[in-house]
PDB file of C-alpha atoms in Angstrom:
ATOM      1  CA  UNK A 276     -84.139 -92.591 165.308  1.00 57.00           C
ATOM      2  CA  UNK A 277     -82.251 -91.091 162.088  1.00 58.00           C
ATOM      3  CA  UNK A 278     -83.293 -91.236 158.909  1.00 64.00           C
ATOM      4  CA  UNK A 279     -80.656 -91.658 156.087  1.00 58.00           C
ATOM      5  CA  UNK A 280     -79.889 -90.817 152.921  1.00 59.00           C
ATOM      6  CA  UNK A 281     -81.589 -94.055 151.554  1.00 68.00           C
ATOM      7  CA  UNK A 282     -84.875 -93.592 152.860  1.00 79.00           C
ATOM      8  CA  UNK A 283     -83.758 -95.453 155.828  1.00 88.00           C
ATOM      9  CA  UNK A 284     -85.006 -94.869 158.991  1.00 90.00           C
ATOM     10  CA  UNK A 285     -82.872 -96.141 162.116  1.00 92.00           C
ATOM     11  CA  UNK A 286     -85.301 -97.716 164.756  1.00 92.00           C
ATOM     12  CA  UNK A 287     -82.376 -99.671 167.123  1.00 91.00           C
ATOM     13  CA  UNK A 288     -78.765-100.051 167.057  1.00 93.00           C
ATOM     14  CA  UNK A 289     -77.042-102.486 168.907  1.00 91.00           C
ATOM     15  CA  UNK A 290     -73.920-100.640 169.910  1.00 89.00           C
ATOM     16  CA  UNK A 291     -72.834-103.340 172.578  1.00 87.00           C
ATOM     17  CA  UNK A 292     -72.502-105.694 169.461  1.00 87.00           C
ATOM     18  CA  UNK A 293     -69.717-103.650 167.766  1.00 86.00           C
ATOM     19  CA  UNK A 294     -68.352-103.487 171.184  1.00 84.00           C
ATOM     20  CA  UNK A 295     -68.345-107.306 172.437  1.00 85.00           C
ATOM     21  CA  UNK A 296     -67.215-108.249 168.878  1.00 88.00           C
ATOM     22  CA  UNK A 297     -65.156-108.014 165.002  1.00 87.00           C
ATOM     23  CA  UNK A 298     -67.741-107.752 162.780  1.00 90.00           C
ATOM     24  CA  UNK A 299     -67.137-109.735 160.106  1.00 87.00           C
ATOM     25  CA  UNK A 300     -69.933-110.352 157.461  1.00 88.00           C
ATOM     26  CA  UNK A 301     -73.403-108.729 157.743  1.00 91.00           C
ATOM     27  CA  UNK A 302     -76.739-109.764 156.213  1.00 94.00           C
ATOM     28  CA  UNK A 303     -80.364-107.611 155.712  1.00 95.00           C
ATOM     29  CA  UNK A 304     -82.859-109.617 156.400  1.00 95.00           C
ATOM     30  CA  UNK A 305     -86.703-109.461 157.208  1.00 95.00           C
ATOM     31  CA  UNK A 306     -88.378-110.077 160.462  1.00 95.00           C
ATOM     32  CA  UNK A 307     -91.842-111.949 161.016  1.00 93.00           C
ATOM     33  CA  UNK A 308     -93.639-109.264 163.174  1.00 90.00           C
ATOM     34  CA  UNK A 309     -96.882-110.270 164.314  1.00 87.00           C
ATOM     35  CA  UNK A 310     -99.825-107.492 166.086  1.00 79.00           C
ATOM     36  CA  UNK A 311     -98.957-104.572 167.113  1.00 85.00           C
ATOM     37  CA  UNK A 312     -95.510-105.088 167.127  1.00 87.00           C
ATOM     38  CA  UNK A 313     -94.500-102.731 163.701  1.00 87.00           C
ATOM     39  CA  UNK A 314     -96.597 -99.738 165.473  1.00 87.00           C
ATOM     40  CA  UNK A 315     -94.024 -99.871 168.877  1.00 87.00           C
ATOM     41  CA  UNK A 316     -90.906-100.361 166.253  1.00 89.00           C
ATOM     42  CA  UNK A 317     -92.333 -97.704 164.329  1.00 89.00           C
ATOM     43  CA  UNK A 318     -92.271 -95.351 167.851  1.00 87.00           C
ATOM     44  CA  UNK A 319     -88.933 -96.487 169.040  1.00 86.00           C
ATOM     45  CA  UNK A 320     -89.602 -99.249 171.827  1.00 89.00           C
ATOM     46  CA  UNK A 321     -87.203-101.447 170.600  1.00 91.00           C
ATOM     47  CA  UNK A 322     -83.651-103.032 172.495  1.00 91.00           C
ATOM     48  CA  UNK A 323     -81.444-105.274 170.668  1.00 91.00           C
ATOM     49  CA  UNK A 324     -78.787-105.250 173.821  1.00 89.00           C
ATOM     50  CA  UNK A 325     -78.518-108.779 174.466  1.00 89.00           C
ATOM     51  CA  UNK A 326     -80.207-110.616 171.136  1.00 92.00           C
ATOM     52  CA  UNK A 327     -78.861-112.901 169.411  1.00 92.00           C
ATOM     53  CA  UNK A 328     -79.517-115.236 166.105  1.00 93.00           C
ATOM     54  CA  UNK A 329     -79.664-119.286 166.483  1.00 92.00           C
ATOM     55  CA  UNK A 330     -80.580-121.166 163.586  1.00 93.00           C
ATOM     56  CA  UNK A 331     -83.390-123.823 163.821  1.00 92.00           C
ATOM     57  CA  UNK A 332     -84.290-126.364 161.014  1.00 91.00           C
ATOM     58  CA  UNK A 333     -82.968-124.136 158.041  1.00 91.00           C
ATOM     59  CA  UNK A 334     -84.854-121.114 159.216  1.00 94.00           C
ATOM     60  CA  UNK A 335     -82.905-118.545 161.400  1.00 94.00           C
ATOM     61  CA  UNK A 336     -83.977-117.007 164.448  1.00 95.00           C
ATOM     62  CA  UNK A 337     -83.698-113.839 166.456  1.00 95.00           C
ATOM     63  CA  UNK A 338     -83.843-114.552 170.500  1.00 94.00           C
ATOM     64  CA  UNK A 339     -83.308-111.901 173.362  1.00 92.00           C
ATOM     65  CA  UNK A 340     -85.134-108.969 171.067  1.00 92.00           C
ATOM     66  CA  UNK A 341     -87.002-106.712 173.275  1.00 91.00           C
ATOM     67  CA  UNK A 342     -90.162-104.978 171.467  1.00 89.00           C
ATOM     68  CA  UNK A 343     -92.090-102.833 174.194  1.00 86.00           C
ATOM     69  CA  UNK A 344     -95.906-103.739 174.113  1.00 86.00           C
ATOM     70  CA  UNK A 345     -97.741-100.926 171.841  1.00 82.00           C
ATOM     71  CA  UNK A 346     -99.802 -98.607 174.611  1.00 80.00           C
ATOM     72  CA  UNK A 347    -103.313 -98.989 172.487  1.00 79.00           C
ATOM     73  CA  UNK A 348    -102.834-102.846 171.555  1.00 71.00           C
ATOM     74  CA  UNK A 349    -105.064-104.483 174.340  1.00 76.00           C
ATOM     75  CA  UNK A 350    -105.229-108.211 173.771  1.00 71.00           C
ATOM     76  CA  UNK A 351    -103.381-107.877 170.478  1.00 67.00           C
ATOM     77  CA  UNK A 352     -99.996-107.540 172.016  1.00 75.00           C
ATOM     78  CA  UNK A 353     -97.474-110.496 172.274  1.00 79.00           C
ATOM     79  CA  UNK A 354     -95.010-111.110 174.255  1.00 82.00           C
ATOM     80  CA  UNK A 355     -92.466-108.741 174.142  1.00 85.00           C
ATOM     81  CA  UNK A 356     -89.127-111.027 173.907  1.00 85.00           C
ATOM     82  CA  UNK A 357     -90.683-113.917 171.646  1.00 90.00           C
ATOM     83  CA  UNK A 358     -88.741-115.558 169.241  1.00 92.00           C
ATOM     84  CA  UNK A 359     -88.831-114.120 166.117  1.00 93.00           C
ATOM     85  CA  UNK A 360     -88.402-115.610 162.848  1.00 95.00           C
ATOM     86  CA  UNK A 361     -85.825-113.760 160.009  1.00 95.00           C
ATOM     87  CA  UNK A 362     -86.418-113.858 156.627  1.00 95.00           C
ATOM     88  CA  UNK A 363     -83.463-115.048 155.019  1.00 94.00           C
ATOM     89  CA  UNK A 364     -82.932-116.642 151.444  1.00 94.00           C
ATOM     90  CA  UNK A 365     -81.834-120.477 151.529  1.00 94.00           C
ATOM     91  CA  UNK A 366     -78.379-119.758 150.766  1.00 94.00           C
ATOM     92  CA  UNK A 367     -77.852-116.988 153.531  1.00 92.00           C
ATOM     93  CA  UNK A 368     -78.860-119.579 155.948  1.00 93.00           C
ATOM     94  CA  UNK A 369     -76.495-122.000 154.868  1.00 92.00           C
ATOM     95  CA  UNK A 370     -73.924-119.264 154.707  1.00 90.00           C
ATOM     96  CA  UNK A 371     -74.682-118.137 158.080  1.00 89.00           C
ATOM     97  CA  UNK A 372     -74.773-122.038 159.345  1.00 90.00           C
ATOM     98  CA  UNK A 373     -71.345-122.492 158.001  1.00 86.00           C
ATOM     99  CA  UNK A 374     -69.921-119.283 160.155  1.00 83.00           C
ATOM    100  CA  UNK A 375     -71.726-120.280 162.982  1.00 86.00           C
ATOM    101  CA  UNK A 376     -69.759-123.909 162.655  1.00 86.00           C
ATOM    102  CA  UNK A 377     -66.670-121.797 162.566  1.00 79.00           C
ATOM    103  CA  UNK A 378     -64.371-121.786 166.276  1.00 77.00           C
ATOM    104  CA  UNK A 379     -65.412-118.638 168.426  1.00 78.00           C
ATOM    105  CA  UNK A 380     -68.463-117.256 165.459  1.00 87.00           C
ATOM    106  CA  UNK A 381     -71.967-115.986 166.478  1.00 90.00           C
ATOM    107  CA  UNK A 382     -74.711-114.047 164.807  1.00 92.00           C
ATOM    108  CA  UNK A 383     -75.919-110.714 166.150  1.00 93.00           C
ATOM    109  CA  UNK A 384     -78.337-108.080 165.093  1.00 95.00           C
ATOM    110  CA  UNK A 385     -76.608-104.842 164.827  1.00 94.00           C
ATOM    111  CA  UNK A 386     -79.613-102.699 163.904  1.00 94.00           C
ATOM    112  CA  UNK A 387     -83.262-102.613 163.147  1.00 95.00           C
ATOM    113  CA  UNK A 388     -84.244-100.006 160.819  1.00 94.00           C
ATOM    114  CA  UNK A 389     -87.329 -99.251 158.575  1.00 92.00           C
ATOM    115  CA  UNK A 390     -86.502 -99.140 154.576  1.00 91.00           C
ATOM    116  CA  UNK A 391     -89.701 -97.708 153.101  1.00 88.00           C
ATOM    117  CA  UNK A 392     -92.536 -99.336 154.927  1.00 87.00           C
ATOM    118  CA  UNK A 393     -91.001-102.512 155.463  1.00 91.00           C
ATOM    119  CA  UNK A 394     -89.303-103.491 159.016  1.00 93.00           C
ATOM    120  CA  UNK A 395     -85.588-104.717 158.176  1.00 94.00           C
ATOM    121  CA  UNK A 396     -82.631-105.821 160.758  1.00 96.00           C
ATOM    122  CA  UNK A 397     -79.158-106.366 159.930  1.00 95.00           C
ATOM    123  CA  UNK A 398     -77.484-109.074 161.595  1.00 95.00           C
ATOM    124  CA  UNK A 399     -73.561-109.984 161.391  1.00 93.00           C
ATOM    125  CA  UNK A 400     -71.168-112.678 161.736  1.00 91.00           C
ATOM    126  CA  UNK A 401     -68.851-111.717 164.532  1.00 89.00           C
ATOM    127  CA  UNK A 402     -65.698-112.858 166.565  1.00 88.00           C
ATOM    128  CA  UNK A 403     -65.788-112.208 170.125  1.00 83.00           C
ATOM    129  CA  UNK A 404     -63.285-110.192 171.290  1.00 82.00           C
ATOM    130  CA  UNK A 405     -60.867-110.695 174.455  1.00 81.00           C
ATOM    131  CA  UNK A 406     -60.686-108.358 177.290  1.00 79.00           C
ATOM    132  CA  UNK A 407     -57.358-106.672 175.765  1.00 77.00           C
ATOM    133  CA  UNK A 408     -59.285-105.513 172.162  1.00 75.00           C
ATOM    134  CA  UNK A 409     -61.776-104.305 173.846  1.00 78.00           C
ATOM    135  CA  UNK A 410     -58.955-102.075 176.135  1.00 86.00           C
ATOM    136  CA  UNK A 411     -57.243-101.312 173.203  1.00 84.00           C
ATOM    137  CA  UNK A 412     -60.497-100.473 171.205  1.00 83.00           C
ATOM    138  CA  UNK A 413     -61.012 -97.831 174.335  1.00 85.00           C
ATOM    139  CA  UNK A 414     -58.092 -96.076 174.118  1.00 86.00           C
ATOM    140  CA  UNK A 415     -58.178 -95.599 170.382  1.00 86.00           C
ATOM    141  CA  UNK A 416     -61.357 -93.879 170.489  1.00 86.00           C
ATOM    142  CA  UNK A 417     -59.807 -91.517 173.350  1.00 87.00           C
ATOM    143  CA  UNK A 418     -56.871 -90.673 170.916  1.00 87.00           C
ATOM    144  CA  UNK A 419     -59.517 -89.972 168.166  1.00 89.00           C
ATOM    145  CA  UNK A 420     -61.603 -88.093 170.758  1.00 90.00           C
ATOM    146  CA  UNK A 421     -58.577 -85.948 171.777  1.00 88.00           C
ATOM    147  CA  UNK A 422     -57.609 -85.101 168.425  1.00 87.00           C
ATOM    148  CA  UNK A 423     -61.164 -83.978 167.300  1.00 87.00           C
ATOM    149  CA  UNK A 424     -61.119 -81.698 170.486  1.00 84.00           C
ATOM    150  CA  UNK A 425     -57.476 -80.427 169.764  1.00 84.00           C
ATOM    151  CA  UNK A 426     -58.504 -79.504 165.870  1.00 83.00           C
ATOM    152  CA  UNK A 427     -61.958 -78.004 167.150  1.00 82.00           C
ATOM    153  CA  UNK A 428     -60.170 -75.454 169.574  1.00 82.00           C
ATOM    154  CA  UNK A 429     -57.222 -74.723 167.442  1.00 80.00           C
ATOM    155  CA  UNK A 430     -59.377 -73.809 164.456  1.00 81.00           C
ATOM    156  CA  UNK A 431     -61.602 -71.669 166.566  1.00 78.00           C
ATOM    157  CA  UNK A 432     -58.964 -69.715 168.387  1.00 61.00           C
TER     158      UNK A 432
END
């Protein structure tokens, strides 16, 4: 959890997303949370590793969203990888309906995050990438990696 210069506060990132995929368009929205569920975001029990947004009679989605049960909840607590609804204007949904009609486009959440008291989650348009991009995406961040540890050690020596 990091907190940002916005007042932002960085429950979950989905990191697998940026690998599996180009990220083309992203989108804040708000999420329906129901219980207890804001009290486990709000200590860090949250997995976004395999969600994913469908859209269901002009209201979108979020499936495969893992929310821990909160420890004190009791019988409030729901079940933990429920659908969830986002809260999307009328015209994001019909944007996002039009990408999702596009060849090879899906809708992931990238990250969850808090932005003052309310719960917000940031989901993208994305392009799946082949097994090559994501080789390719590898060994660039090796070649960045090496150069960061070449500068470090030549400017300390």
């Amino acid at each position: 959890m990091t907190k940002g210069k916005e007042g932002i506060k960085i429950l979950a990132q989905n990191k697998k997303a940026y690998h599996d995929y180009f990220i083309n368009e992203t989108y804040q929205a708000g999420i329906e949370l129901v219980g207890t569920e804001v009290k486990s975001l709000r200590a860090g029990r949250c997995n976004l590793k395999d969600s994913f947004v469908r859209i269901e009679g002009g209201e979108a989605f979020v499936y495969g969203m893992h929310i821990s049960p909160y420890e004190h909840g009791n019988i409030f607590n729901k079940d933990p990888v429920r659908k969830r609804r986002l809260l999307l204007h009328k015209f994001e949904i019909k944007k996002l309906q039009e990408a999702l009609s596009q060849d090879g486009l899906t809708i992931v959440p990238t990250r969850i995050y808090l932005k003052g008291s309310l719960v917000k989650i940031d989901i993208a348009a994305a392009k799946g990438k082949k097994l090559h991009d994501k080789r390719h995406a590898i060994a660039e961040k090796d070649v960045k990696r090496e150069a960061q540890k070449e500068f470090k050690i030549r400017n300390l020596g």
